GROMACS .gro file of N, CA and C in nm:
model
  282
    1MET      N    1   0.084  -0.128  -0.005
    1MET     CA    2   0.000  -0.003   0.012
    1MET      C    3   0.089   0.128   0.004
    2GLY      N    4   0.088   0.207  -0.103
    2GLY     CA    5   0.171   0.328  -0.108
    2GLY      C    6   0.099   0.441  -0.048
    3PRO      N    7   0.166   0.554  -0.060
    3PRO     CA    8   0.113   0.671   0.018
    3PRO      C    9  -0.020   0.715  -0.058
    4THR      N   10  -0.111   0.773   0.003
    4THR     CA   11  -0.241   0.809  -0.049
    4THR      C   12  -0.236   0.947  -0.119
    5ASN      N   13  -0.147   1.040  -0.074
    5ASN     CA   14  -0.140   1.176  -0.125
    5ASN      C   15  -0.022   1.197  -0.209
    6TYR      N   16   0.007   1.105  -0.290
    6TYR     CA   17   0.125   1.113  -0.378
    6TYR      C   18   0.117   1.240  -0.492
    7VAL      N   19   0.228   1.303  -0.485
    7VAL     CA   20   0.225   1.434  -0.581
    7VAL      C   21   0.360   1.418  -0.651
    8ASN      N   22   0.374   1.448  -0.776
    8ASN     CA   23   0.505   1.463  -0.838
    8ASN      C   24   0.562   1.587  -0.808
    9ALA      N   25   0.677   1.587  -0.746
    9ALA     CA   26   0.753   1.719  -0.708
    9ALA      C   27   0.762   1.804  -0.827
   10GLN      N   28   0.787   1.749  -0.960
   10GLN     CA   29   0.817   1.820  -1.075
   10GLN      C   30   0.685   1.920  -1.113
   11GLU      N   31   0.556   1.854  -1.051
   11GLU     CA   32   0.434   1.927  -1.098
   11GLU      C   33   0.402   2.052  -0.994
   12VAL      N   34   0.479   2.044  -0.897
   12VAL     CA   35   0.448   2.175  -0.784
   12VAL      C   36   0.556   2.256  -0.753
   13LEU      N   37   0.696   2.207  -0.778
   13LEU     CA   38   0.792   2.291  -0.730
   13LEU      C   39   0.860   2.338  -0.852
   14SER      N   40   0.936   2.459  -0.838
   14SER     CA   41   0.993   2.528  -0.938
   14SER      C   42   1.126   2.446  -0.974
   15THR      N   43   1.178   2.478  -1.089
   15THR     CA   44   1.291   2.400  -1.128
   15THR      C   45   1.418   2.445  -1.035
   16GLU      N   46   1.421   2.557  -0.985
   16GLU     CA   47   1.535   2.593  -0.869
   16GLU      C   48   1.511   2.506  -0.759
   17LEU      N   49   1.375   2.517  -0.690
   17LEU     CA   50   1.350   2.424  -0.569
   17LEU      C   51   1.382   2.297  -0.607
   18LEU      N   52   1.348   2.224  -0.713
   18LEU     CA   53   1.370   2.088  -0.750
   18LEU      C   54   1.510   2.059  -0.759
   19ASP      N   55   1.584   2.149  -0.823
   19ASP     CA   56   1.734   2.109  -0.826
   19ASP      C   57   1.813   2.128  -0.665
   20GLU      N   58   1.758   2.225  -0.581
   20GLU     CA   59   1.799   2.200  -0.453
   20GLU      C   60   1.762   2.090  -0.367
   21LEU      N   61   1.643   2.070  -0.383
   21LEU     CA   62   1.593   1.920  -0.315
   21LEU      C   63   1.681   1.797  -0.381
   22SER      N   64   1.694   1.792  -0.484
   22SER     CA   65   1.776   1.675  -0.543
   22SER      C   66   1.922   1.695  -0.496
   23LYS      N   67   1.979   1.811  -0.478
   23LYS     CA   68   2.126   1.806  -0.418
   23LYS      C   69   2.120   1.775  -0.276
   24ALA      N   70   2.014   1.813  -0.203
   24ALA     CA   71   2.002   1.782  -0.053
   24ALA      C   72   1.973   1.623  -0.042
   25LEU      N   73   1.921   1.575  -0.137
   25LEU     CA   74   1.910   1.413  -0.129
   25LEU      C   75   2.005   1.343  -0.198
   26ASP      N   76   2.122   1.391  -0.244
   26ASP     CA   77   2.228   1.325  -0.321
   26ASP      C   78   2.183   1.276  -0.440
   27GLY      N   79   2.075   1.331  -0.504
   27GLY     CA   80   2.017   1.265  -0.625
   27GLY      C   81   1.956   1.127  -0.603
   28ARG      N   82   1.924   1.094  -0.491
   28ARG     CA   83   1.844   0.967  -0.464
   28ARG      C   84   1.693   0.986  -0.479
   29THR      N   85   1.644   0.884  -0.542
   29THR     CA   86   1.494   0.873  -0.555
   29THR      C   87   1.435   0.847  -0.430
   30THR      N   88   1.333   0.913  -0.376
   30THR     CA   89   1.284   0.884  -0.256
   30THR      C   90   1.151   0.944  -0.232
   31LEU      N   91   1.068   0.921  -0.126
   31LEU     CA   92   0.951   0.968  -0.093
   31LEU      C   93   0.968   1.062   0.005
   32LEU      N   94   0.912   1.190  -0.004
   32LEU     CA   95   0.938   1.288   0.097
   32LEU      C   96   0.789   1.323   0.165
   33TRP      N   97   0.808   1.339   0.300
   33TRP     CA   98   0.685   1.366   0.374
   33TRP      C   99   0.719   1.523   0.380
   34VAL      N  100   0.600   1.603   0.362
   34VAL     CA  101   0.604   1.736   0.375
   34VAL      C  102   0.487   1.765   0.480
   35PRO      N  103   0.537   1.831   0.585
   35PRO     CA  104   0.443   1.861   0.687
   35PRO      C  105   0.344   1.966   0.635
   36SER      N  106   0.218   1.953   0.701
   36SER     CA  107   0.100   2.047   0.669
   36SER      C  108   0.130   2.194   0.723
   37HIS      N  109   0.091   2.283   0.657
   37HIS     CA  110   0.109   2.428   0.724
   37HIS      C  111   0.066   2.442   0.882
   38GLU      N  112  -0.049   2.376   0.901
   38GLU     CA  113  -0.093   2.351   1.066
   38GLU      C  114   0.013   2.285   1.149
   39THR      N  115   0.075   2.186   1.102
   39THR     CA  116   0.168   2.128   1.170
   39THR      C  117   0.304   2.213   1.177
   40ILE      N  118   0.342   2.288   1.092
   40ILE     CA  119   0.465   2.366   1.095
   40ILE      C  120   0.415   2.479   1.199
   41ASN      N  121   0.307   2.544   1.192
   41ASN     CA  122   0.286   2.646   1.285
   41ASN      C  123   0.270   2.592   1.430
   42ARG      N  124   0.209   2.458   1.446
   42ARG     CA  125   0.196   2.409   1.567
   42ARG      C  126   0.361   2.380   1.622
   43GLN      N  127   0.455   2.355   1.545
   43GLN     CA  128   0.575   2.321   1.579
   43GLN      C  129   0.643   2.462   1.630
   44ARG      N  130   0.607   2.567   1.541
   44ARG     CA  131   0.675   2.713   1.580
   44ARG      C  132   0.622   2.759   1.710
   45ARG      N  133   0.489   2.728   1.726
   45ARG     CA  134   0.436   2.782   1.851
   45ARG      C  135   0.486   2.713   1.974
   46ALA      N  136   0.498   2.587   1.962
   46ALA     CA  137   0.579   2.499   2.068
   46ALA      C  138   0.722   2.543   2.089
   47ARG      N  139   0.810   2.587   2.007
   47ARG     CA  140   0.941   2.644   2.011
   47ARG      C  141   0.914   2.770   2.073
   48TYR      N  142   0.819   2.854   2.058
   48TYR     CA  143   0.803   2.990   2.099
   48TYR      C  144   0.785   2.985   2.260
   49ILE      N  145   0.678   2.899   2.289
   49ILE     CA  146   0.651   2.868   2.413
   49ILE      C  147   0.764   2.831   2.507
   50ALA      N  148   0.839   2.724   2.454
   50ALA     CA  149   0.951   2.665   2.521
   50ALA      C  150   1.045   2.795   2.542
   51ASP      N  151   1.067   2.872   2.444
   51ASP     CA  152   1.164   2.992   2.460
   51ASP      C  153   1.114   3.106   2.580
   52LEU      N  154   0.985   3.106   2.578
   52LEU     CA  155   0.927   3.198   2.672
   52LEU      C  156   0.956   3.162   2.817
   53HIS      N  157   0.930   3.030   2.810
   53HIS     CA  158   0.959   2.947   2.952
   53HIS      C  159   1.098   2.953   2.977
   54ASP      N  160   1.187   2.930   2.896
   54ASP     CA  161   1.334   2.945   2.931
   54ASP      C  162   1.365   3.111   2.982
   55GLU      N  163   1.291   3.181   2.921
   55GLU     CA  164   1.313   3.339   2.955
   55GLU      C  165   1.260   3.357   3.097
   56GLY      N  166   1.180   3.250   3.162
   56GLY     CA  167   1.152   3.276   3.310
   56GLY      C  168   1.004   3.295   3.307
   57LEU      N  169   0.927   3.296   3.207
   57LEU     CA  170   0.773   3.331   3.217
   57LEU      C  171   0.704   3.182   3.277
   58THR      N  172   0.623   3.224   3.358
   58THR     CA  173   0.559   3.107   3.412
   58THR      C  174   0.451   3.052   3.299
   59THR      N  175   0.387   2.917   3.320
   59THR     CA  176   0.295   2.880   3.236
   59THR      C  177   0.182   2.958   3.228
   60SER      N  178   0.141   3.030   3.337
   60SER     CA  179   0.018   3.127   3.343
   60SER      C  180   0.047   3.241   3.286
   61GLU      N  181   0.174   3.298   3.277
   61GLU     CA  182   0.200   3.425   3.198
   61GLU      C  183   0.210   3.377   3.040
   62ILE      N  184   0.242   3.279   3.024
   62ILE     CA  185   0.267   3.216   2.862
   62ILE      C  186   0.103   3.211   2.828
   63ALA      N  187   0.030   3.154   2.893
   63ALA     CA  188  -0.109   3.101   2.867
   63ALA      C  189  -0.178   3.238   2.830
   64ASP      N  190  -0.162   3.349   2.932
   64ASP     CA  191  -0.236   3.477   2.912
   64ASP      C  192  -0.183   3.531   2.787
   65ARG      N  193  -0.051   3.538   2.757
   65ARG     CA  194  -0.004   3.595   2.644
   65ARG      C  195  -0.051   3.551   2.502
   66LEU      N  196  -0.073   3.410   2.521
   66LEU     CA  197  -0.082   3.357   2.382
   66LEU      C  198  -0.227   3.305   2.363
   67LEU      N  199  -0.311   3.338   2.477
   67LEU     CA  200  -0.459   3.318   2.475
   67LEU      C  201  -0.482   3.148   2.465
   68LEU      N  202  -0.416   3.085   2.560
   68LEU     CA  203  -0.414   2.939   2.572
   68LEU      C  204  -0.451   2.913   2.705
   69SER      N  205  -0.500   2.796   2.724
   69SER     CA  206  -0.510   2.735   2.868
   69SER      C  207  -0.386   2.700   2.936
   70VAL      N  208  -0.372   2.719   3.074
   70VAL     CA  209  -0.236   2.660   3.148
   70VAL      C  210  -0.228   2.534   3.106
   71ARG      N  211  -0.328   2.457   3.104
   71ARG     CA  212  -0.308   2.300   3.082
   71ARG      C  213  -0.251   2.275   2.931
   72GLN      N  214  -0.288   2.363   2.829
   72GLN     CA  215  -0.236   2.331   2.705
   72GLN      C  216  -0.092   2.382   2.713
   73VAL      N  217  -0.040   2.491   2.778
   73VAL     CA  218   0.095   2.530   2.782
   73VAL      C  219   0.173   2.418   2.856
   74ARG      N  220   0.108   2.345   2.963
   74ARG     CA  221   0.202   2.257   3.039
   74ARG      C  222   0.205   2.127   2.945
   75ARG      N  223   0.111   2.099   2.862
   75ARG     CA  224   0.127   1.975   2.803
   75ARG      C  225   0.212   2.003   2.671
   76ILE      N  226   0.231   2.129   2.613
   76ILE     CA  227   0.316   2.146   2.515
   76ILE      C  228   0.455   2.152   2.581
   77LEU      N  229   0.484   2.216   2.681
   77LEU     CA  230   0.635   2.214   2.758
   77LEU      C  231   0.661   2.062   2.767
   78GLU      N  232   0.569   1.971   2.826
   78GLU     CA  233   0.597   1.838   2.850
   78GLU      C  234   0.637   1.759   2.733
   79LYS      N  235   0.583   1.787   2.624
   79LYS     CA  236   0.610   1.717   2.483
   79LYS      C  237   0.734   1.767   2.443
   80GLN      N  238   0.782   1.921   2.457
   80GLN     CA  239   0.913   1.956   2.439
   80GLN      C  240   1.015   1.895   2.505
   81ARG      N  241   1.011   1.874   2.650
   81ARG     CA  242   1.094   1.807   2.735
   81ARG      C  243   1.117   1.660   2.691
   82ALA      N  244   0.992   1.574   2.672
   82ALA     CA  245   1.010   1.451   2.634
   82ALA      C  246   1.092   1.430   2.508
   83ALA      N  247   1.067   1.524   2.409
   83ALA     CA  248   1.148   1.518   2.280
   83ALA      C  249   1.308   1.535   2.299
   84SER      N  250   1.337   1.610   2.403
   84SER     CA  251   1.482   1.633   2.407
   84SER      C  252   1.539   1.537   2.486
   85LEU      N  253   1.470   1.443   2.562
   85LEU     CA  254   1.555   1.342   2.627
   85LEU      C  255   1.580   1.229   2.536
   86PRO      N  256   1.731   1.176   2.561
   86PRO     CA  257   1.779   1.072   2.484
   86PRO      C  258   1.683   0.946   2.474
   87SER      N  259   1.671   0.866   2.380
   87SER     CA  260   1.589   0.752   2.373
   87SER      C  261   1.665   0.643   2.427
   88ARG      N  262   1.597   0.573   2.491
   88ARG     CA  263   1.646   0.437   2.552
   88ARG      C  264   1.679   0.331   2.427
   89PRO      N  265   1.797   0.266   2.440
   89PRO     CA  266   1.810   0.155   2.358
   89PRO      C  267   1.693   0.043   2.368
   90ALA      N  268   1.658  -0.027   2.270
   90ALA     CA  269   1.549  -0.136   2.286
   90ALA      C  270   1.611  -0.239   2.390
   91GLY      N  271   1.539  -0.276   2.460
   91GLY     CA  272   1.560  -0.398   2.561
   91GLY      C  273   1.600  -0.332   2.690
   92GLU      N  274   1.646  -0.204   2.696
   92GLU     CA  275   1.711  -0.157   2.821
   92GLU      C  276   1.596  -0.114   2.917
   93LYS      N  277   1.611  -0.155   3.044
   93LYS     CA  278   1.523  -0.143   3.137
   93LYS      C  279   1.533  -0.017   3.230
   94LYS      N  280   1.442   0.025   3.266
   94LYS     CA  281   1.430   0.154   3.370
   94LYS      C  282   1.521   0.146   3.482
   0.00000   0.00000   0.00000
C-alpha cells in the first residue's frame, strides 16, 4: 500500500527548488513527507512557548500572552521536554 496523497514534485516545485531538493538528497529517488502548514505552525508555537519558558515566564503568563489554557501550555512544555530526552536503546530497562 503506497502513499495516498502522492504528488510529483516536478508538478508543484519550481526548477530551482527541485534542483536544491535533488542536491540535498544526493540525487536519490525517495518519497518525501512534507508537513502541513498547520503542523509547521504548531511546531513554531511550541518552540516559542519553550523559549518564553526558558526566559522565565510562568505557564500562567505564557497562557495569558498566547490566549491558551494553562493546561495546553503545560502539555506543550511536557512534549518539548520529552522530545529533548535521549531515547533508550531497545531492551534496556528503567
